Amino acid sequence: MNGKSQLGEFLRTRRSQLRPGDVGMPTYGERRRVPGLRREELALLAGVSPSYYTRLEQGHSMNASPEVLDAIARALRLNESERLHLHDLTRSATPRGRGRRPAPERVTEAGGQLLDALADVPAIVIGRRSDVLAWNRLGHALFAGHLDPGAPELTAQRPNMARLVFLDAHTRDLYVHWPAKARAVVGNLRLVAGQYPDDSALHALVGELSAKSEDFAAMWADHRVKACDVAGYEMRHPLVGTLTVTQQTLSQGPGPSIVVATTEAGSPSHTALALLAQATAPAIPSRPKARVSTS
């Protein structure tokens, strides 16, 4: 999963997903050997020479200017997340010195304070590879109540949301429309792979999921990218039934992010979340009865 191969695969895949009719290009009824636009057609739309675009797609020209990349992004009909991903891939494909090993991820003091402040809202702290670094009581109850609450504290046993979504039956059943959640997870991992091309742990995670899940392998090959910022999901929770939540990612810069789940005030989903909080609240120890003296 090196930078050159990622860039070439991304350009070829996205080019194959565009039809001439999508961009107003006539075909005059000719039969095409391959689906999608030809390289020379994409180059024409982007305003670059076919030979230059071919070199870029083959990984032989890594000095494309931001303006050229934006022109190619427009020709490919990329959205903003996909455009930024194209820039990341081009930078990662540029030869450079040996990259430094990424520092271990941890919850910052500020992140821990924010997690404590969100005690009444399901919240989990997620690393860039989707490792769960911490969660509050409601976050654990909503997203992974079948796992040990202390699992994120043990580095070797930390849950990973991508693994859970694709390989864990409980998590798969948790999402009523599982494919939407799955595509969001894959799309976010694609973005991260473009930003951190030398992350060997990320490479290992992608390889593991590709080998163990046909769904993941197919979605990964599609090269769709998606920033996990705000999304609504219908969930089927084993304790409180069906509820609809809005998952929002609160980013603190390049470090870990906090994912929170909220519900509409006064809705049945809001009530279900309140019931979940009650059902998972720690038991309050009863006070011993005062002894009454008979003397």
XYZ file of C-alpha atoms in Angstrom:
295
model
C 0.000 0.000 0.000
C 2.697 2.487 -1.016
C 1.970 6.024 -2.119
C 2.504 5.468 -5.864
C 0.232 2.438 -6.011
C -2.480 4.157 -3.957
C -2.444 7.207 -6.234
C -2.582 5.148 -9.425
C -5.328 2.855 -8.127
C -7.388 5.807 -6.935
C -7.180 7.601 -10.301
C -7.890 4.452 -12.339
C -10.810 3.395 -10.158
C -12.471 6.778 -10.132
C -11.922 7.205 -13.868
C -13.573 3.824 -14.509
C -16.614 4.923 -12.502
C -17.326 7.882 -14.822
C -19.263 7.330 -18.023
C -18.932 9.665 -21.029
C -22.575 10.610 -20.641
C -21.905 11.684 -17.031
C -19.627 14.462 -18.271
C -21.444 15.355 -21.481
C -18.967 13.630 -23.754
C -20.421 12.043 -26.947
C -19.540 8.450 -27.772
C -21.120 8.210 -31.251
C -22.266 4.710 -30.398
C -18.820 3.108 -30.449
C -18.212 -0.019 -28.416
C -15.764 0.371 -25.531
C -13.379 -2.302 -24.360
C -13.253 -0.943 -20.802
C -15.857 0.834 -18.661
C -15.549 4.483 -17.829
C -13.550 7.261 -19.391
C -10.365 6.705 -21.344
C -7.197 8.382 -20.121
C -7.155 10.802 -23.041
C -10.778 11.779 -22.340
C -10.037 12.476 -18.685
C -6.943 14.462 -19.680
C -9.045 16.541 -22.092
C -11.550 17.340 -19.351
C -8.759 18.295 -16.953
C -6.910 20.434 -19.510
C -3.653 18.450 -19.380
C -1.871 16.393 -22.023
C -2.744 12.687 -22.262
C 0.922 11.738 -21.831
C 1.219 13.825 -18.664
C -1.934 12.323 -17.156
C -0.769 8.806 -18.069
C 2.562 9.373 -16.311
C 0.734 10.650 -13.240
C -1.597 7.645 -13.151
C 1.346 5.267 -13.588
C 3.342 6.907 -10.829
C 6.051 8.358 -13.075
C 5.281 12.047 -12.489
C 4.966 13.180 -8.882
C 5.405 16.919 -9.315
C 1.826 17.853 -10.177
C 0.921 21.340 -9.014
C -2.079 21.947 -6.734
C -3.828 23.640 -9.657
C -3.411 20.579 -11.897
C -4.620 18.274 -9.126
C -7.688 20.445 -8.604
C -8.388 20.343 -12.357
C -8.190 16.544 -12.306
C -10.429 16.461 -9.227
C -13.046 18.528 -11.066
C -12.804 16.270 -14.109
C -13.325 13.204 -11.901
C -16.277 14.893 -10.134
C -14.625 14.476 -6.735
C -16.199 15.967 -3.631
C -14.156 18.042 -1.168
C -12.994 15.072 0.923
C -11.960 13.212 -2.214
C -10.123 16.278 -3.593
C -8.075 16.594 -0.392
C -7.426 12.850 -0.501
C -6.002 13.213 -4.017
C -3.593 15.874 -2.752
C -2.585 13.627 0.172
C -1.929 10.695 -2.151
C 0.255 12.811 -4.419
C 2.329 14.016 -1.476
C 2.675 10.483 -0.114
C 3.850 9.234 -3.519
C 6.747 11.702 -3.586
C 10.062 9.975 -2.707
C 11.375 11.036 0.685
C 13.530 9.846 3.527
C 12.594 7.027 5.813
C 9.522 8.024 7.787
C 9.469 8.023 11.562
C 7.489 5.380 13.407
C 4.154 6.933 14.460
C 4.033 7.708 18.169
C 1.700 5.544 20.281
C -1.738 7.087 20.545
C -3.108 8.072 23.914
C -5.877 10.142 25.427
C -4.657 13.641 26.168
C -5.459 15.362 29.442
C -7.808 17.736 27.614
C -9.467 14.786 25.878
C -9.995 13.051 29.204
C -11.568 16.177 30.663
C -13.914 16.454 27.685
C -14.885 12.783 28.030
C -15.706 13.371 31.720
C -17.796 16.422 30.814
C -19.826 14.290 28.380
C -20.965 11.895 31.100
C -24.626 12.122 30.032
C -23.864 11.500 26.340
C -22.462 8.292 24.785
C -18.857 9.134 23.853
C -15.755 7.214 22.786
C -12.212 8.371 22.026
C -10.998 6.998 18.683
C -7.464 6.880 17.306
C -6.658 7.381 13.638
C -6.775 3.597 12.963
C -10.183 3.450 14.731
C -8.736 1.973 17.932
C -10.922 2.741 20.967
C -8.614 4.588 23.365
C -11.318 5.304 25.970
C -15.065 5.494 26.443
C -17.459 6.759 29.051
C -20.076 4.523 30.643
C -22.804 5.357 28.120
C -20.422 5.085 25.174
C -19.494 1.579 26.235
C -23.154 0.651 26.818
C -24.334 1.931 23.438
C -21.522 0.834 21.129
C -19.992 -2.230 22.792
C -21.851 -3.295 25.901
C -20.880 -6.919 25.220
C -17.184 -6.126 25.742
C -15.196 -5.639 28.939
C -15.581 -2.005 30.077
C -11.866 -1.869 30.854
C -10.718 -3.130 27.443
C -9.527 0.270 26.101
C -7.110 0.586 29.034
C -5.146 -2.490 27.882
C -3.159 -1.667 24.744
C -3.028 -5.274 23.534
C -6.783 -5.744 23.994
C -8.117 -2.412 22.783
C -11.267 -2.734 20.674
C -11.017 -1.476 17.137
C -14.208 -0.061 15.625
C -13.332 -1.202 12.088
C -12.811 -4.769 13.300
C -16.035 -4.622 15.298
C -18.086 -3.318 12.370
C -16.833 -5.987 9.952
C -15.961 -8.977 12.133
C -18.168 -8.760 15.236
C -21.711 -10.141 14.952
C -23.052 -7.987 17.802
C -21.856 -4.746 16.176
C -23.094 -5.808 12.752
C -26.580 -6.429 14.192
C -26.441 -3.135 16.067
C -26.788 -1.082 12.861
C -30.105 -1.495 11.053
C -28.566 -0.255 7.807
C -25.162 -1.850 8.300
C -23.763 -1.146 4.786
C -23.978 2.615 5.376
C -21.934 2.324 8.568
C -19.490 -0.057 6.910
C -18.905 2.287 3.948
C -18.286 5.176 6.343
C -15.666 3.151 8.221
C -13.876 2.145 5.009
C -14.074 5.659 3.583
C -12.475 7.094 6.703
C -9.696 4.489 6.686
C -8.987 5.428 3.061
C -8.510 9.046 4.103
C -6.171 8.036 6.914
C -4.175 5.756 4.586
C -3.555 8.741 2.309
C -2.411 10.874 5.232
C -0.198 8.214 6.838
C 1.185 6.050 3.998
C 4.030 4.709 6.172
C 1.848 3.504 9.044
C 2.630 -0.226 9.173
C -0.044 -0.906 11.805
C -2.654 0.599 9.502
C -1.370 -1.554 6.610
C -1.685 -4.628 8.840
C -5.258 -3.709 9.821
C -6.314 -3.269 6.183
C -4.678 -6.570 5.252
C -6.395 -8.400 8.102
C -9.832 -7.007 7.279
C -9.378 -7.670 3.547
C -8.517 -11.307 4.288
C -11.308 -11.894 6.790
C -14.172 -9.902 5.252
C -15.256 -10.028 1.619
C -17.423 -6.975 2.273
C -14.418 -4.966 3.441
C -12.276 -6.124 0.497
C -14.958 -5.049 -1.994
C -15.514 -1.650 -0.344
C -11.771 -1.012 -0.044
C -11.281 -1.744 -3.748
C -13.929 0.875 -4.584
C -11.585 3.686 -3.409
C -14.431 5.764 -1.994
C -13.339 8.162 0.736
C -15.523 9.710 3.387
C -14.835 12.008 6.304
C -16.651 10.703 9.383
C -17.925 14.013 10.723
C -21.725 13.833 11.126
C -24.013 10.924 10.242
C -27.360 9.556 11.385
C -27.798 5.852 12.141
C -30.697 3.687 13.186
C -29.519 1.271 15.852
C -31.092 -1.916 17.177
C -29.893 -2.125 20.784
C -30.440 -5.389 22.694
C -31.434 -3.594 25.915
C -33.626 -0.688 24.794
C -34.688 -1.568 21.244
C -34.514 0.630 18.166
C -33.248 4.203 18.370
C -31.916 6.760 15.919
C -28.734 8.615 16.856
C -26.585 11.286 15.268
C -22.924 10.365 15.508
C -20.617 13.390 15.484
C -16.828 13.406 15.463
C -15.219 16.108 17.573
C -11.684 16.503 16.267
C -8.862 17.951 18.372
C -6.405 18.348 15.503
C -4.087 15.550 14.348
C -4.591 13.513 17.525
C -7.446 11.224 18.613
C -11.063 12.268 18.059
C -14.122 11.960 20.271
C -17.250 10.423 18.745
C -20.512 11.318 20.478
C -24.036 10.048 19.855
C -26.981 12.380 20.361
C -30.731 12.036 19.957
C -33.536 14.480 19.209
C -34.978 15.985 22.382
C -38.378 14.561 23.284
C -38.115 11.737 20.744
C -38.584 8.002 21.447
C -34.863 7.638 20.761
C -34.102 10.180 23.494
C -36.236 8.151 25.886
C -34.485 4.936 24.854
C -31.087 6.503 25.551
C -32.292 7.634 28.985
C -33.460 4.073 29.682
C -30.040 2.773 28.646
C -28.415 5.175 31.111
C -30.685 3.887 33.877
C -30.149 0.233 32.966
C -26.374 0.545 33.045
C -26.029 2.915 36.010
C -23.767 1.618 38.757
C -25.641 0.229 41.729
C -25.744 2.518 44.762
C -24.735 0.552 47.848
C -27.448 0.560 50.473
C -26.677 2.105 53.804
C -26.711 -0.190 56.824
C -29.690 0.355 59.081
C -28.959 2.304 62.235
C -29.041 0.229 65.329
C -31.537 1.398 67.922
C -30.321 1.260 71.468
C -32.713 -0.428 73.911
C -30.830 0.549 77.040
